[in-house]
CSV table of C-alpha atoms and ligand atoms in Angstrom, one decimal:
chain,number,residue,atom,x,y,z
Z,1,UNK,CA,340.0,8.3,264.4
Z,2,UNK,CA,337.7,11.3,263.8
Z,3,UNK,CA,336.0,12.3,260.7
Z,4,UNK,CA,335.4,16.2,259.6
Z,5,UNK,CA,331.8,16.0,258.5
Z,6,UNK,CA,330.8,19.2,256.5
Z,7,UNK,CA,326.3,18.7,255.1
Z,8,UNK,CA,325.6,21.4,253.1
Z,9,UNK,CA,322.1,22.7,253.3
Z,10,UNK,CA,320.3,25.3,250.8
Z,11,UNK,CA,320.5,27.4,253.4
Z,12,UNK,CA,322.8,26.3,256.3
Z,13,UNK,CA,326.4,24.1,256.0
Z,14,UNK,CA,326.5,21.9,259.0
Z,15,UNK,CA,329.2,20.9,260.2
Z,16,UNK,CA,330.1,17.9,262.8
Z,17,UNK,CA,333.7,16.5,264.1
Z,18,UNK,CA,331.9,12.7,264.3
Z,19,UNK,CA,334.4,9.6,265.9
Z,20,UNK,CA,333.1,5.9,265.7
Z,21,UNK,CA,328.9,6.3,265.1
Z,22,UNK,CA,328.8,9.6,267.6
Z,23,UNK,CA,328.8,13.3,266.5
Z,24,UNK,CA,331.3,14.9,269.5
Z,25,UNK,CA,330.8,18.3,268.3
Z,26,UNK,CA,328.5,20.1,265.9
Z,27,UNK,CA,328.4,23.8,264.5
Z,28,UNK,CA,326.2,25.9,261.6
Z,29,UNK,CA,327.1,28.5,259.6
Z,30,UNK,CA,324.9,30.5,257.2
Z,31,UNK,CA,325.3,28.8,253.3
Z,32,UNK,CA,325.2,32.0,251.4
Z,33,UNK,CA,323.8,29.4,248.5
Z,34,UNK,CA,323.7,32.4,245.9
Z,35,UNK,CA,327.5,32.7,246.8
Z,36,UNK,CA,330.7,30.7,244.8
Z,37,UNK,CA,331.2,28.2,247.0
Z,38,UNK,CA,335.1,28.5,247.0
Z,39,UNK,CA,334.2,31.4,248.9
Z,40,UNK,CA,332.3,29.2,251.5
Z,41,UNK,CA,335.0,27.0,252.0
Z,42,UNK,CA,337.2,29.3,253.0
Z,43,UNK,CA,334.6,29.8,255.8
Z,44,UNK,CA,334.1,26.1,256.4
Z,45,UNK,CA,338.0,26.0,256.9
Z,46,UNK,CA,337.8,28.3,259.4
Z,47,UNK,CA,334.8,26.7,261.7
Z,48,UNK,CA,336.2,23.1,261.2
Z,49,UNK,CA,339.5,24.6,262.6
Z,50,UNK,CA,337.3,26.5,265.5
Z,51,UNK,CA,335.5,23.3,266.1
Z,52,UNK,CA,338.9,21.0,266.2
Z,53,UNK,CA,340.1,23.6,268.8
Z,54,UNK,CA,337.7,23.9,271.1
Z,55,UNK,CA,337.9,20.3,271.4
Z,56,UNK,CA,341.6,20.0,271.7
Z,57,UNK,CA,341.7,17.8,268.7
Z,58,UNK,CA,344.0,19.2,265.8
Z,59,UNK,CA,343.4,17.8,262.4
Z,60,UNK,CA,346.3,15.4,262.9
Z,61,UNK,CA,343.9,12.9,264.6
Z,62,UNK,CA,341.3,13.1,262.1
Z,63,UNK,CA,341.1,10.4,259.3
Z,64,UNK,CA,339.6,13.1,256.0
Z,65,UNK,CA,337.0,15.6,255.6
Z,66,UNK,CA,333.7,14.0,254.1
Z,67,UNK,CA,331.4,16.5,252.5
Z,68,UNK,CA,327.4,15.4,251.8
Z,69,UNK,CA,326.1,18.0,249.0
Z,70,UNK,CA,322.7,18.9,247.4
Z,71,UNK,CA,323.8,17.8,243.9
Z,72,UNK,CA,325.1,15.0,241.8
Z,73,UNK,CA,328.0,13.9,242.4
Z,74,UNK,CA,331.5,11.9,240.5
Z,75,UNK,CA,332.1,10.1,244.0
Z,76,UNK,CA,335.8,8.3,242.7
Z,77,UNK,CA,336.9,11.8,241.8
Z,78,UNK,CA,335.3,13.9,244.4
Z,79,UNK,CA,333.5,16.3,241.8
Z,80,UNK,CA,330.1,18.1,241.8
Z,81,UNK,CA,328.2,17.9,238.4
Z,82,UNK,CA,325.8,20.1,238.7
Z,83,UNK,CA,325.1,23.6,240.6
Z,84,UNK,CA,321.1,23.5,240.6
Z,85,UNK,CA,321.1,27.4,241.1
Z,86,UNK,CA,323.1,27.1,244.7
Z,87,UNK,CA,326.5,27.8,244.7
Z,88,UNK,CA,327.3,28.9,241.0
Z,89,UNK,CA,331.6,27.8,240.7
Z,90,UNK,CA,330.3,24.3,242.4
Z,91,UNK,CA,331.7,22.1,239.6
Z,92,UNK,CA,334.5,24.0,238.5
Z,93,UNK,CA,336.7,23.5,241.9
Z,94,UNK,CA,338.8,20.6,242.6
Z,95,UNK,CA,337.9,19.7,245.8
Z,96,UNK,CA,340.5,17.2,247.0
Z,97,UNK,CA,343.3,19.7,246.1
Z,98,UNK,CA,341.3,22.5,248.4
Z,99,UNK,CA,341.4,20.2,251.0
Z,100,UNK,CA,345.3,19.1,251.3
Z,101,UNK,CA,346.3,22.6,250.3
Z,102,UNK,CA,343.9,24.2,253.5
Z,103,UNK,CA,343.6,21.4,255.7
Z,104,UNK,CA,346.6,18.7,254.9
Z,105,UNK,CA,343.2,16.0,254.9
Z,106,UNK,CA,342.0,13.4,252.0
Z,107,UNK,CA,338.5,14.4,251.0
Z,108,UNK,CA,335.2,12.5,250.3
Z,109,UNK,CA,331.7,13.8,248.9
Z,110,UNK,CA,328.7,12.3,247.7
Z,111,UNK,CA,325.0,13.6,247.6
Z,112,UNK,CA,323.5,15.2,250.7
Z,113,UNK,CA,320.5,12.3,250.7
Z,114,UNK,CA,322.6,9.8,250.3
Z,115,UNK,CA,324.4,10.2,253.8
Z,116,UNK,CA,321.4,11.4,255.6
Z,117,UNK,CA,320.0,7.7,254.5
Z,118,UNK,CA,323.7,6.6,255.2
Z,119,UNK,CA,324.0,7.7,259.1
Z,120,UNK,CA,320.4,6.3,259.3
Z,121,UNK,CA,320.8,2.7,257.9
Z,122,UNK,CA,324.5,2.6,260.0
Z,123,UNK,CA,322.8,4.4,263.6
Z,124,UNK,CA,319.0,4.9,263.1
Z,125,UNK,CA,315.9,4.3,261.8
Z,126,UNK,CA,317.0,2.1,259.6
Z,127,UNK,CA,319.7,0.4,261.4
Z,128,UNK,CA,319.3,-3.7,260.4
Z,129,UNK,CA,317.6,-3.4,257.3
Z,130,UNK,CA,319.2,-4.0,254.6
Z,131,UNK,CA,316.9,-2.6,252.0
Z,132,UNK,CA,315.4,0.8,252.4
Z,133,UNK,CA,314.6,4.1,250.8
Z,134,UNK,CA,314.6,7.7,252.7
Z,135,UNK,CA,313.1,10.9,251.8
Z,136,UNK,CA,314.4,13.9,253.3
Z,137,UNK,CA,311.3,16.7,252.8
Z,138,UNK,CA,313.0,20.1,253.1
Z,139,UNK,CA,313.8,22.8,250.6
Z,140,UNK,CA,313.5,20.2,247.8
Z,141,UNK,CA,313.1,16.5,248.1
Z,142,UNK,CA,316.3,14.6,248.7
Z,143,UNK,CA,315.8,10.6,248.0
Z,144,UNK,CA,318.3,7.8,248.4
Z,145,UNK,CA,317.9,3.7,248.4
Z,146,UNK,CA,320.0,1.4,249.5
Z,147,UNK,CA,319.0,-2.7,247.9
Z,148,UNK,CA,320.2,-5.8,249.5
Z,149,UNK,CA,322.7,-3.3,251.6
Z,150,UNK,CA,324.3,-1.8,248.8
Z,151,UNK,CA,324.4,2.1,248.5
Z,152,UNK,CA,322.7,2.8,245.1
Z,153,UNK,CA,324.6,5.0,242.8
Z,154,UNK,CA,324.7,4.0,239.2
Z,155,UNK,CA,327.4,4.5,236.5
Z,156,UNK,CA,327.2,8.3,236.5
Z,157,UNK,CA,326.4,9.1,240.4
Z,158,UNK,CA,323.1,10.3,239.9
Z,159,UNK,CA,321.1,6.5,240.6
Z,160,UNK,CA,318.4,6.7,244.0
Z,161,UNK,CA,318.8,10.1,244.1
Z,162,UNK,CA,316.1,12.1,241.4
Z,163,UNK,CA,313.5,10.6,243.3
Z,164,UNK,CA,312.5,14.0,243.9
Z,165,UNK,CA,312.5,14.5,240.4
Z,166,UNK,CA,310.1,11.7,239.4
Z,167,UNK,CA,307.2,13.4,237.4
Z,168,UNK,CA,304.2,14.1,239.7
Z,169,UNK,CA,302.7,16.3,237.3
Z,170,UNK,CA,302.6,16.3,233.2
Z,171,UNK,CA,300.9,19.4,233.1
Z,172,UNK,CA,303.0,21.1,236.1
Z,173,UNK,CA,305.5,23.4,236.4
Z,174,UNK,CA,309.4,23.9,235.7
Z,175,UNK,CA,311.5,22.2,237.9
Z,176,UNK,CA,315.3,23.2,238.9
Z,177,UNK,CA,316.1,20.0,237.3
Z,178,UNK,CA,314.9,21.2,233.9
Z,179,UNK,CA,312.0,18.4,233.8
Z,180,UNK,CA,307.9,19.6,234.7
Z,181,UNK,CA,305.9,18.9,237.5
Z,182,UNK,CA,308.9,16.9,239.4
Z,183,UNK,CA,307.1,15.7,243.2
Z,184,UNK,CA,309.8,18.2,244.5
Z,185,UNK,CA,308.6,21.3,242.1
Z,186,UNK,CA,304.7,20.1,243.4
Z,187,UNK,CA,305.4,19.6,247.3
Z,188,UNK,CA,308.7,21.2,248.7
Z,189,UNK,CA,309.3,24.7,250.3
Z,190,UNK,CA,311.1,26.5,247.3
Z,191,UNK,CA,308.1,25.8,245.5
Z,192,UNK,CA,305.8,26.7,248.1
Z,193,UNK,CA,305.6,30.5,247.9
Z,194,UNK,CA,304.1,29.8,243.8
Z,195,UNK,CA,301.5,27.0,245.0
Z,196,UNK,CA,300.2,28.8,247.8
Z,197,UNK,CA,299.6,32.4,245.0
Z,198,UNK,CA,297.9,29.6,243.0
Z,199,UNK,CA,295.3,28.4,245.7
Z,200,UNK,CA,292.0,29.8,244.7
Z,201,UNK,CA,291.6,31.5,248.2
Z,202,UNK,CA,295.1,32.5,248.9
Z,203,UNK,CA,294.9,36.4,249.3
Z,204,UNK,CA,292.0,36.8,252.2
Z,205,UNK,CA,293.7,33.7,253.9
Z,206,UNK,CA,295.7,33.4,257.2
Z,207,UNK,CA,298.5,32.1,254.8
Z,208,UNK,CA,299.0,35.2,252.8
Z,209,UNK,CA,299.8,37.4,256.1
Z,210,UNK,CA,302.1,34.6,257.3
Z,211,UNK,CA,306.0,36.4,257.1
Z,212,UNK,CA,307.2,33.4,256.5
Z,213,UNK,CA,306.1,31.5,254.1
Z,214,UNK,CA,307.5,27.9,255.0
Z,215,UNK,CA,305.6,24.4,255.8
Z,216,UNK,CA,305.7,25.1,259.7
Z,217,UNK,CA,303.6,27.8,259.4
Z,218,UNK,CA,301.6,26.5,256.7
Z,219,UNK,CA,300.4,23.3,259.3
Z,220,UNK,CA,299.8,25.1,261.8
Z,221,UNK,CA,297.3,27.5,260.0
Z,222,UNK,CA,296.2,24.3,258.9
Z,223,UNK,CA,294.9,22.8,262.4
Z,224,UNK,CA,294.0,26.1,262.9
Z,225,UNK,CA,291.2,25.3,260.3
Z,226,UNK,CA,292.1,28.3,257.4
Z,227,UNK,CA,291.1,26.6,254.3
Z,228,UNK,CA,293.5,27.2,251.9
Z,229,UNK,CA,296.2,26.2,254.1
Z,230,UNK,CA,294.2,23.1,254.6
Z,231,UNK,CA,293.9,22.7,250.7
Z,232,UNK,CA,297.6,23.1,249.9
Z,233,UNK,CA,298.3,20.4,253.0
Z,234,UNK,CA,296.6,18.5,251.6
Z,235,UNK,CA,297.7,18.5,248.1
Z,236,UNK,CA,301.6,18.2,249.4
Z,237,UNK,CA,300.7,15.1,251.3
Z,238,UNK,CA,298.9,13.4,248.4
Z,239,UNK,CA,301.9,14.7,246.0
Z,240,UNK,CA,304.7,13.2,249.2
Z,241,UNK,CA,302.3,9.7,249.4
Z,242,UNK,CA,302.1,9.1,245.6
Z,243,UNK,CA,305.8,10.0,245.4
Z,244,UNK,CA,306.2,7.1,248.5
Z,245,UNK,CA,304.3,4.7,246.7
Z,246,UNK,CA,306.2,5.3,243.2
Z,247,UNK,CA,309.7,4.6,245.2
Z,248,UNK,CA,308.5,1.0,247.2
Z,249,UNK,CA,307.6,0.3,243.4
Z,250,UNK,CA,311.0,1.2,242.1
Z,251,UNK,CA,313.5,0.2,244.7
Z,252,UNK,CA,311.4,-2.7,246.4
Z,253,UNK,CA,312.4,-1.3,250.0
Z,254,UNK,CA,311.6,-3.2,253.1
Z,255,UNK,CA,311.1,0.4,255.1
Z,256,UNK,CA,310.5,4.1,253.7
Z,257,UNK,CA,311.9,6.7,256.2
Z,258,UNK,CA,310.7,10.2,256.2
Z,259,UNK,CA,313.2,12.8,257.7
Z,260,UNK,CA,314.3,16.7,257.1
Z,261,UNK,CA,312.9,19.8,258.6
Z,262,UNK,CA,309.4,19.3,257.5
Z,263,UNK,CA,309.3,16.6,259.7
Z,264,UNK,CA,308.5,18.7,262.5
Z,265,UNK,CA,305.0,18.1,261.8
Z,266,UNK,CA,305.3,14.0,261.6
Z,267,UNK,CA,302.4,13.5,263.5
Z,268,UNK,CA,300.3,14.5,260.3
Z,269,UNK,CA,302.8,13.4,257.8
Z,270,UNK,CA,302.8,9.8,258.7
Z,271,UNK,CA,299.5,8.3,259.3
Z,272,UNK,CA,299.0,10.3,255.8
Z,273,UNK,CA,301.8,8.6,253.7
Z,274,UNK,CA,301.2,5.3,256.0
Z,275,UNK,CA,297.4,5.0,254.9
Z,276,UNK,CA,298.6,5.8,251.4
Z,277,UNK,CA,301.3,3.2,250.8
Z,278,UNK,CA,299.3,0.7,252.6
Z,279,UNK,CA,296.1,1.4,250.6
Z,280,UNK,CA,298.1,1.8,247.7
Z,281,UNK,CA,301.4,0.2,246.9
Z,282,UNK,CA,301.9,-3.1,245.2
Z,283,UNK,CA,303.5,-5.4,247.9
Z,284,UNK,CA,302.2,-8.9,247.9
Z,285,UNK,CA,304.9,-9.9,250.2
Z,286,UNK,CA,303.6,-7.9,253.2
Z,287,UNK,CA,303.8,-4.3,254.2
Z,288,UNK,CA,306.6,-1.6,254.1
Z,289,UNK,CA,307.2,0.2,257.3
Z,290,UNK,CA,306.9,3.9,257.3
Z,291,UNK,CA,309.1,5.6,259.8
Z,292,UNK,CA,310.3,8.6,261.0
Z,293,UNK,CA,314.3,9.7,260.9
Z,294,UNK,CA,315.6,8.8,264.6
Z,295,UNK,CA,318.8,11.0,264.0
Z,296,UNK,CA,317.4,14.5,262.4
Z,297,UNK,CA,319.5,16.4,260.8
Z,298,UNK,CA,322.8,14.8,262.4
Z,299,UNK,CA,322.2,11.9,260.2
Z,300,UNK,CA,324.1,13.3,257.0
Z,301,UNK,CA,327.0,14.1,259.0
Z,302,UNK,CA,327.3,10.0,260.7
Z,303,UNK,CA,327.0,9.1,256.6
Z,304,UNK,CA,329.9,11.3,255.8
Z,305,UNK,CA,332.0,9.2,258.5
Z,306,UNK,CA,330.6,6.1,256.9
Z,307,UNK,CA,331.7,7.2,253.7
Z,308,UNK,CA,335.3,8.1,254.6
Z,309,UNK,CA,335.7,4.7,255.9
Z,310,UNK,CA,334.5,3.4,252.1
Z,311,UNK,CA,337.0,5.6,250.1
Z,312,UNK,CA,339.9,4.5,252.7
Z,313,UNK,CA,339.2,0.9,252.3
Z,314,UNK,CA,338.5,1.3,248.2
Z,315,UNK,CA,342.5,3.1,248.6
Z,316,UNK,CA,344.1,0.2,250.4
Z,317,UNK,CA,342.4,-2.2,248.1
Z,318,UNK,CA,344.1,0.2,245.2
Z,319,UNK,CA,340.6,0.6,243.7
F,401,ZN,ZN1,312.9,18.2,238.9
């Protein structure tokens, strides 16, 4: 049976039609994240349809639609608790009712990390372990664990996945969360435009004449040798290590997996949280492996299959 997997990004909604572990066919469209998001259904709609189609496959044959979304979310009643400034009407709309009225499907959604760490745990990096944390370094910081093969959620959805949000800084800034100084309002690329105006040397550097201002161009000005992109590298790696070595001591994972966009530049990421956590962390029992995501940014959408099989088995059960 096939699964409709919609990952909704900051500032693209992926979308997959996934059948048993494999992603058959994939398509993006723009999220529009300063948008109401019933408005963006209405476009996701459309592109599941276009995707079902040009595979010959009509939503008959597929089991649900399984959403993974930036926020927190009330997984037994499939509702989003909070907006975080992207799409505004996010926790008004009753999702599973959008979906049988437009598509005639069941419906499933949990947090965005969550499934990435999901798909990674069932068909990547993480495939075997049974204990194991994931960061996902893009626009913020999404973080997930899973303990003695248990998805962590807690009693109000929101368990595992403010990892991002564990205070990195007293004296820092205002996060999106409403805490300061969160690891994801120190180290992530909607904060990145503010630390780089605060590097000392910011305005004669390579940095400031960058159009883009996003972590790809900020390590390559780095190798490059310009010094404050060097400086604020350096500070996001020691603000993503610490952050690595807080989580091993709160979730006692076996492995830490690194994933999301920012991985393109792994081969400086790694060694730098890897010396970190093994310098660092308090593990008498041996060492956590550090690893990169095997699945990229497919991963969310093989959790969202995972997680369509859970709420069909919880149904049957009458849970
Ligand atoms: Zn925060």
């Amino acid at each position: 049976m096939n699964t409709l997997a919609v990952d909704f990004g900051g500032r693209r909604i992926k979308l997959g039609l996934v059948a048993d572990g494999v992603v058959i066919a994939e398509a993006v469209i723009a999220a529009q994240a300063d948008q109401h998001l019933r408005t963006q259904l209405g476009r996701v709609a459309d592109a599941l349809k276009q995707l079902c189609q040009q595979q010959g496959i009509g939503f008959g044959a597929c089991a649900g639609v399984a959403f993974a979304y930036p926020s927190i979310i009330d997984v037994p009643r499939a509702r989003i608790l909070d907006h975080f400034d992207k799409f505004g009407d996010a926790a008004s709309l009753d999702l599973r009712a959008w979906a049988q009225e437009q598509l005639g499907l069941s419906l499933a959604i949990d947090n965005d990390a969550r499934m990435a760490l999901v798909g990674e745990w069932r068909h990547g990096a993480g495939a075997g372990c049974q204990n194991l944390v994931m960061v996902t370094l893009g626009t913020g910081l999404g973080v997930s664990a899973i303990i003695e093969g248990r998805l962590l959620r807690g009693v109000h959805g929101q368990a595992g996945i403010l990892g991002g949000h564990l205070t990195a800084n007293y004296d820092g800034h205002a996060c999106v969360c409403g805490n300061i100084g969160c690891a994801e309002a120190e180290a992530s690329t909607w904060a990145l435009a503010r630390l780089a105006h605060e590097e000392r040397e910011f305005m004669g550097s390579a940095l400031s004449q960058e159009p883009t201002l996003d972590f790809a161009a900020l390590f390559r000005l780095a190798s490059q040798g310009d010094g404050c992109s060097i400086a604020l590298r350096n500070h996001c790696l020691r603000i993503w290590s610490a952050l690595a070595v807080s989580l091993i001591h709160a979730y006692d994972p076996e492995m830490l997996i690194l994933g999301g966009g920012v991985m393109g530049s792994a081969n400086t990421i790694l060694p730098s949280v890897r010396g970190h956590v093994e310098r660092y962390a308090h593990t008498p029992w041996g060492k956590v492996r550090v690893t990169a995501s095997t699945l990229g940014d497919r991963a969310a959408l093989l959790g969202c299959e995972w997680l369509l099989r859970e709420q069909s088995a919880k149904e049957v059960k009458g849970e």
